[in-house]
Structure formats: structure tokens, C-alpha cells
mmCIF file of C-alpha atoms in Angstrom:
data_model
loop_
_atom_site.group_PDB
_atom_site.id
_atom_site.type_symbol
_atom_site.label_atom_id
_atom_site.label_comp_id
_atom_site.label_asym_id
_atom_site.label_seq_id
_atom_site.Cartn_x
_atom_site.Cartn_y
_atom_site.Cartn_z
ATOM 1 C CA GLU P 3 20.595 -20.175 -35.244
ATOM 2 C CA VAL P 4 19.045 -17.027 -36.685
ATOM 3 C CA GLN P 5 21.619 -14.326 -37.336
ATOM 4 C CA LEU P 6 21.302 -10.848 -38.812
ATOM 5 C CA VAL P 7 24.473 -8.878 -39.451
ATOM 6 C CA GLU P 8 24.340 -5.302 -40.675
ATOM 7 C CA SER P 9 27.093 -3.452 -42.513
ATOM 8 C CA GLY P 10 27.645 -0.311 -44.542
ATOM 9 C CA GLY P 11 27.387 2.363 -41.878
ATOM 10 C CA GLY P 12 29.825 5.229 -41.520
ATOM 11 C CA LEU P 13 30.299 8.972 -41.588
ATOM 12 C CA VAL P 14 28.565 10.865 -44.390
ATOM 13 C CA GLN P 15 27.992 14.544 -45.066
ATOM 14 C CA PRO P 16 24.511 16.091 -45.048
ATOM 15 C CA GLY P 17 22.877 15.511 -48.416
ATOM 16 C CA GLY P 18 24.961 12.425 -49.042
ATOM 17 C CA SER P 19 23.994 8.804 -49.623
ATOM 18 C CA LEU P 20 24.738 5.465 -48.012
ATOM 19 C CA ARG P 21 23.635 1.891 -48.627
ATOM 20 C CA LEU P 22 23.196 -0.462 -45.697
ATOM 21 C CA SER P 23 23.186 -4.238 -45.987
ATOM 22 C CA CYS P 24 21.919 -6.981 -43.703
ATOM 23 C CA ALA P 25 23.148 -10.544 -44.142
ATOM 24 C CA ALA P 26 20.660 -13.136 -42.932
ATOM 25 C CA SER P 27 21.401 -16.722 -41.942
ATOM 26 C CA GLY P 28 19.760 -19.537 -40.045
ATOM 27 C CA PHE P 29 16.370 -19.217 -41.763
ATOM 28 C CA THR P 30 14.854 -18.914 -45.230
ATOM 29 C CA LEU P 31 14.857 -15.174 -45.869
ATOM 30 C CA SER P 32 12.111 -15.270 -48.503
ATOM 31 C CA ASP P 33 9.670 -16.698 -45.954
ATOM 32 C CA TYR P 34 9.807 -13.622 -43.745
ATOM 33 C CA ASN P 35 8.912 -9.964 -43.853
ATOM 34 C CA MET P 36 11.833 -7.750 -42.890
ATOM 35 C CA ASN P 37 12.303 -4.302 -41.384
ATOM 36 C CA TRP P 38 14.798 -1.584 -40.605
ATOM 37 C CA VAL P 39 14.563 0.051 -37.182
ATOM 38 C CA ARG P 40 16.865 2.837 -36.049
ATOM 39 C CA GLN P 41 17.982 4.253 -32.730
ATOM 40 C CA ALA P 42 19.533 7.695 -32.408
ATOM 41 C CA PRO P 43 22.317 7.942 -29.812
ATOM 42 C CA GLY P 44 20.798 7.834 -26.337
ATOM 43 C CA LYS P 45 17.275 7.788 -27.767
ATOM 44 C CA GLY P 46 14.480 5.290 -28.334
ATOM 45 C CA LEU P 47 13.606 2.998 -31.196
ATOM 46 C CA GLU P 48 12.068 4.258 -34.428
ATOM 47 C CA TRP P 49 10.637 1.948 -37.087
ATOM 48 C CA VAL P 50 11.910 2.977 -40.534
ATOM 49 C CA SER P 51 10.879 0.575 -43.305
ATOM 50 C CA TYR P 52 9.121 -2.755 -43.998
ATOM 51 C CA ILE P 53 9.326 -5.116 -46.939
ATOM 52 C CA SER P 54 7.296 -8.281 -47.479
ATOM 53 C CA GLY P 55 8.942 -11.634 -48.114
ATOM 54 C CA SER P 56 8.520 -11.392 -51.877
ATOM 55 C CA GLY P 57 9.421 -7.710 -51.939
ATOM 56 C CA SER P 58 6.063 -6.763 -53.428
ATOM 57 C CA THR P 59 4.851 -4.686 -50.463
ATOM 58 C CA ILE P 60 6.814 -1.847 -48.902
ATOM 59 C CA TYR P 61 5.959 0.596 -46.118
ATOM 60 C CA ASN P 62 8.047 3.549 -44.966
ATOM 61 C CA ALA P 63 7.934 5.899 -42.024
ATOM 62 C CA ASP P 64 6.925 9.450 -42.930
ATOM 63 C CA SER P 65 10.314 10.686 -41.769
ATOM 64 C CA VAL P 66 12.126 8.820 -44.562
ATOM 65 C CA LYS P 67 9.572 8.726 -47.383
ATOM 66 C CA GLY P 68 11.048 9.795 -50.671
ATOM 67 C CA ARG P 69 14.602 9.492 -49.327
ATOM 68 C CA PHE P 70 15.094 5.879 -48.189
ATOM 69 C CA THR P 71 14.445 2.739 -50.226
ATOM 70 C CA ILE P 72 14.246 -0.740 -48.755
ATOM 71 C CA SER P 73 14.949 -3.763 -50.949
ATOM 72 C CA ARG P 74 15.950 -7.388 -50.674
ATOM 73 C CA ASP P 75 17.727 -10.118 -52.614
ATOM 74 C CA ASN P 76 16.473 -13.421 -51.253
ATOM 75 C CA ALA P 77 18.912 -15.407 -53.383
ATOM 76 C CA LYS P 78 21.777 -13.532 -51.737
ATOM 77 C CA ARG P 79 20.085 -13.742 -48.320
ATOM 78 C CA SER P 80 20.357 -9.999 -47.985
ATOM 79 C CA LEU P 81 18.291 -6.977 -47.038
ATOM 80 C CA TYR P 82 19.251 -3.437 -48.048
ATOM 81 C CA LEU P 83 18.475 0.173 -47.203
ATOM 82 C CA GLN P 84 19.439 2.842 -49.708
ATOM 83 C CA MET P 85 19.563 6.178 -47.914
ATOM 84 C CA ASN P 86 19.677 9.413 -49.930
ATOM 85 C CA SER P 87 19.509 13.099 -48.997
ATOM 86 C CA LEU P 88 20.760 12.273 -45.527
ATOM 87 C CA ARG P 89 20.204 14.725 -42.682
ATOM 88 C CA ALA P 90 21.733 15.148 -39.242
ATOM 89 C CA GLY P 91 18.518 13.737 -37.791
ATOM 90 C CA ASP P 92 19.189 10.434 -39.557
ATOM 91 C CA THR P 93 22.194 9.805 -37.322
ATOM 92 C CA ALA P 94 21.485 6.510 -35.575
ATOM 93 C CA VAL P 95 22.284 2.857 -35.220
ATOM 94 C CA TYR P 96 20.308 1.046 -37.907
ATOM 95 C CA HIS P 97 19.045 -2.412 -36.983
ATOM 96 C CA CYS P 98 17.814 -5.066 -39.350
ATOM 97 C CA ALA P 99 14.837 -6.834 -37.723
ATOM 98 C CA ARG P 100 12.945 -9.938 -38.795
ATOM 99 C CA GLY P 101 9.192 -9.613 -39.025
ATOM 100 C CA LEU P 102 6.510 -12.236 -39.364
ATOM 101 C CA TYR P 103 6.403 -15.415 -41.390
ATOM 102 C CA TYR P 104 4.697 -14.427 -44.634
ATOM 103 C CA LYS P 105 1.554 -16.478 -43.952
ATOM 104 C CA GLU P 106 0.931 -14.903 -40.556
ATOM 105 C CA SER P 107 -0.818 -11.688 -39.609
ATOM 106 C CA GLY P 108 0.577 -9.326 -37.064
ATOM 107 C CA TRP P 109 3.380 -6.907 -36.361
ATOM 108 C CA TYR P 110 6.429 -7.674 -34.282
ATOM 109 C CA PHE P 111 10.170 -8.187 -34.657
ATOM 110 C CA ASP P 112 11.454 -11.471 -33.311
ATOM 111 C CA PHE P 113 15.145 -11.269 -34.190
ATOM 112 C CA TRP P 114 17.370 -8.224 -34.424
ATOM 113 C CA GLY P 115 20.860 -7.542 -35.643
ATOM 114 C CA ARG P 116 23.276 -5.532 -33.504
ATOM 115 C CA GLY P 117 23.099 -2.656 -35.926
ATOM 116 C CA THR P 118 25.414 -0.410 -37.915
ATOM 117 C CA LEU P 119 26.079 3.226 -36.984
ATOM 118 C CA VAL P 120 25.302 5.969 -39.477
ATOM 119 C CA THR P 121 26.624 9.426 -38.643
ATOM 120 C CA VAL P 122 25.532 12.396 -40.737
ATOM 121 C CA SER P 123 27.787 15.336 -40.094
ATOM 122 C CA SER P 124 29.915 17.881 -41.905
ATOM 123 C CA GLN Z 195 3.590 10.338 -36.058
ATOM 124 C CA THR Z 196 3.704 10.702 -32.259
ATOM 125 C CA ALA Z 197 5.362 7.901 -30.328
ATOM 126 C CA LEU Z 198 3.382 5.771 -27.923
ATOM 127 C CA SER Z 199 3.520 7.129 -24.370
ATOM 128 C CA GLN Z 200 5.485 5.246 -21.727
ATOM 129 C CA PRO Z 201 6.749 6.333 -18.299
ATOM 130 C CA ALA Z 202 10.405 7.311 -18.427
ATOM 131 C CA SER Z 203 11.339 5.089 -15.509
ATOM 132 C CA VAL Z 204 10.042 2.523 -13.059
ATOM 133 C CA SER Z 205 11.739 0.716 -10.221
ATOM 134 C CA GLY Z 206 11.141 -2.188 -7.891
ATOM 135 C CA SER Z 207 12.873 -4.432 -5.408
ATOM 136 C CA PRO Z 208 13.788 -8.029 -6.128
ATOM 137 C CA GLY Z 209 10.759 -10.275 -5.866
ATOM 138 C CA GLN Z 210 8.275 -7.455 -6.380
ATOM 139 C CA SER Z 211 6.051 -6.887 -9.398
ATOM 140 C CA ILE Z 212 6.035 -3.834 -11.630
ATOM 141 C CA THR Z 213 3.819 -2.722 -14.504
ATOM 142 C CA ILE Z 214 4.789 -0.526 -17.441
ATOM 143 C CA SER Z 215 2.031 1.228 -19.338
ATOM 144 C CA CYS Z 216 1.944 2.085 -23.029
ATOM 145 C CA ILE Z 217 -0.685 4.609 -24.084
ATOM 146 C CA GLY Z 218 -1.716 4.977 -27.697
ATOM 147 C CA THR Z 219 -4.847 5.788 -29.646
ATOM 148 C CA SER Z 220 -7.642 3.972 -31.409
ATOM 149 C CA SER Z 221 -5.497 4.119 -34.559
ATOM 150 C CA ASP Z 222 -2.781 1.952 -33.074
ATOM 151 C CA VAL Z 223 -2.890 0.229 -29.656
ATOM 152 C CA GLY Z 224 -6.660 0.370 -29.371
ATOM 153 C CA GLY Z 225 -7.339 -0.647 -32.935
ATOM 154 C CA TYR Z 226 -5.238 -3.784 -33.257
ATOM 155 C CA ASN Z 227 -4.107 -6.677 -31.100
ATOM 156 C CA TYR Z 228 -0.596 -6.175 -32.460
ATOM 157 C CA VAL Z 229 1.182 -4.781 -29.423
ATOM 158 C CA SER Z 230 4.658 -6.098 -28.677
ATOM 159 C CA TRP Z 231 7.240 -5.421 -25.985
ATOM 160 C CA TYR Z 232 11.048 -5.419 -26.202
ATOM 161 C CA GLN Z 233 13.810 -5.468 -23.624
ATOM 162 C CA GLN Z 234 17.099 -3.769 -24.365
ATOM 163 C CA HIS Z 235 20.296 -3.935 -22.358
ATOM 164 C CA PRO Z 236 23.004 -1.284 -22.871
ATOM 165 C CA GLY Z 237 24.875 -1.758 -26.124
ATOM 166 C CA LYS Z 238 22.747 -4.723 -27.143
ATOM 167 C CA ALA Z 239 20.035 -5.323 -29.704
ATOM 168 C CA PRO Z 240 16.437 -5.391 -28.437
ATOM 169 C CA THR Z 241 14.869 -8.736 -27.508
ATOM 170 C CA LEU Z 242 11.201 -9.602 -28.102
ATOM 171 C CA MET Z 243 9.440 -10.307 -24.795
ATOM 172 C CA ILE Z 244 5.714 -10.179 -25.662
ATOM 173 C CA TYR Z 245 3.870 -10.196 -28.996
ATOM 174 C CA ASP Z 246 0.230 -9.883 -30.019
ATOM 175 C CA VAL Z 247 -0.553 -8.178 -26.677
ATOM 176 C CA SER Z 248 -0.059 -11.167 -24.396
ATOM 177 C CA ASN Z 249 1.898 -13.965 -26.085
ATOM 178 C CA ARG Z 250 5.377 -14.940 -24.921
ATOM 179 C CA PRO Z 251 7.987 -16.187 -27.395
ATOM 180 C CA SER Z 252 9.649 -19.463 -26.606
ATOM 181 C CA GLY Z 253 12.365 -18.968 -24.009
ATOM 182 C CA VAL Z 254 10.887 -15.887 -22.353
ATOM 183 C CA SER Z 255 10.159 -16.333 -18.654
ATOM 184 C CA ASN Z 256 6.506 -16.609 -17.596
ATOM 185 C CA ARG Z 257 7.265 -13.795 -15.151
ATOM 186 C CA PHE Z 258 6.595 -11.508 -18.110
ATOM 187 C CA SER Z 259 2.984 -10.915 -19.093
ATOM 188 C CA GLY Z 260 1.119 -8.471 -21.296
ATOM 189 C CA SER Z 261 -2.396 -7.107 -21.470
ATOM 190 C CA LYS Z 262 -4.451 -4.385 -23.097
ATOM 191 C CA SER Z 263 -7.478 -2.318 -22.210
ATOM 192 C CA GLY Z 264 -8.753 0.200 -24.706
ATOM 193 C CA ASN Z 265 -5.879 2.348 -25.922
ATOM 194 C CA THR Z 266 -3.515 1.279 -23.137
ATOM 195 C CA ALA Z 267 -1.268 -1.763 -23.170
ATOM 196 C CA SER Z 268 0.659 -2.982 -20.146
ATOM 197 C CA LEU Z 269 3.690 -5.129 -19.437
ATOM 198 C CA THR Z 270 3.902 -6.734 -16.012
ATOM 199 C CA ILE Z 271 7.040 -8.319 -14.628
ATOM 200 C CA SER Z 272 6.541 -10.406 -11.521
ATOM 201 C CA GLY Z 273 9.221 -11.713 -9.171
ATOM 202 C CA LEU Z 274 11.676 -9.016 -10.241
ATOM 203 C CA GLN Z 275 15.248 -10.133 -10.726
ATOM 204 C CA ALA Z 276 18.423 -8.118 -11.177
ATOM 205 C CA GLU Z 277 18.736 -9.360 -14.763
ATOM 206 C CA ASP Z 278 15.421 -7.674 -15.613
ATOM 207 C CA GLU Z 279 17.088 -4.260 -15.474
ATOM 208 C CA GLY Z 280 17.122 -2.521 -18.812
ATOM 209 C CA VAL Z 281 14.976 -0.396 -21.072
ATOM 210 C CA TYR Z 282 11.578 -1.669 -22.213
ATOM 211 C CA TYR Z 283 9.837 -0.512 -25.372
ATOM 212 C CA CYS Z 284 6.293 -1.124 -26.488
ATOM 213 C CA SER Z 285 5.372 -1.199 -30.160
ATOM 214 C CA SER Z 286 2.150 -1.291 -32.148
ATOM 215 C CA TYR Z 287 0.953 -1.579 -35.696
ATOM 216 C CA THR Z 288 -0.915 1.512 -36.868
ATOM 217 C CA SER Z 289 -3.731 2.270 -39.283
ATOM 218 C CA ARG Z 290 -1.226 4.067 -41.470
ATOM 219 C CA THR Z 291 0.379 0.694 -42.319
ATOM 220 C CA SER Z 292 3.356 1.540 -40.220
ATOM 221 C CA GLY Z 293 4.970 0.678 -36.946
ATOM 222 C CA LEU Z 294 5.205 2.816 -33.852
ATOM 223 C CA PHE Z 295 7.353 2.510 -30.740
ATOM 224 C CA GLY Z 296 7.018 3.980 -27.298
ATOM 225 C CA GLY Z 297 9.721 6.244 -25.933
ATOM 226 C CA GLY Z 298 11.065 3.513 -23.673
ATOM 227 C CA THR Z 299 10.941 2.868 -19.919
ATOM 228 C CA LYS Z 300 14.079 2.337 -17.877
ATOM 229 C CA LEU Z 301 13.576 -0.370 -15.285
ATOM 230 C CA THR Z 302 15.776 -0.238 -12.203
ATOM 231 C CA VAL Z 303 15.887 -3.168 -9.801
ATOM 232 C CA LEU Z 304 16.734 -1.684 -6.429
#
């Protein structure tokens, strides 16, 4: 069974940093592209970052460029999101979401974690 | 980047069919056959319902179908059931090598 479990969320002051983790199980992490998607309280979904299976290709939403860094450690079956210079607008539940098998073309997220809440407030 | 445009809400009675639209541009919905749809129940993670415009993942009911015409994608749910209530989001790949979601549509089964 595919499982994605996020951790690392919490309350942080504006300008602060936080590192999120996503533990993957039930599949070979290195075979899949991975993403972070966030959802502000009561709002819709917003794609944040993408990383290819090998980690060689990374895409980021304009809203987080230069502040957030996605990375992965396939040996540890983990995905990460380093978030710096946090703003109130970054307050959201952050979901880890599995993308496509590395040999396939396309764009969708077939498994999601339940998310971890990040609150940016003084 | 501006989100894809979806109606805020739709409703239907059990057994009826409803369609949710998702309007984008030639740089996203119209430019790629990489439109997907997600269902989200309160407090839960989203679930993939349709991918690559019209494909259903294993386990998703054939009451759910997707299509696209130009810059507009659509999700149709036939034979509405109470369990279909929730919020539905469309998503598309974009020419800026990024992903884009719609604002979400709340489906109410009357």
C-alpha cells in the first residue's frame, strides 16, 4: 500500500525557516517524480514544487522561487521541503504528492499524504 | 500565475448528471493533454479521479468521465450519489514547466 506521511510543520515567525519531510512507503521512491502541494486554510490547492526521480530536475512555483528548496533522499525514502524567508501567505497545509513514474510523460498526482500544517505568524 | 477557472459550486439530485468546467488558456489546458481532476472531502487529502484529460485510475467509478475542447476541460459525473459530495479541483501542466490548479468546485448532492 502506498503511503506518504508528512512531518515538520508548526508555528514559525515571519522571516523564519522550517524543513518539512515526507516519508514514503509501499513503492520505490526513486522510480517516481514527487511534488509538494499546499492548501491555505479554507482555500484551494496550489502546486509548490516538483522534483524528478533522480533529483536532477526541479521546478518551483513563482510564489516560492528563491525561498523554498525541494530535495529527496531515495535511500532514506524521504522527500523534503526547506522553506526560508517565510511569510504569512505561506500559511497552509503542505501535502506531499506522488507524480508520474519516471519513464512516463504527463502531469498528475496519484497519491497524496494528509499533509502537515505550517502557520506563519508573529 | 492565474488559477484555472472553475464554477464555485454545482448541485444535482441523486441519479442526475452534472458537469464541472475548467477554463484555462492555450498555455495550459489547451496546450497539453495533461488535465487531471481531484476530489476532496473535508479534512481529507485529495484523490485522483481523472488523468490525462479522460483516463480513470483503477478503482474510480466509470460514472466519472473527463473531456476537453480547446481551452476548456470538463468533468462529468453521472448517476449522482450522496458520496460524490465534496470539492473538485482541476489541474493542468503549463508551458512554464509548472502545475496549475483550478479554484475548486463544491458539489452538493441535493
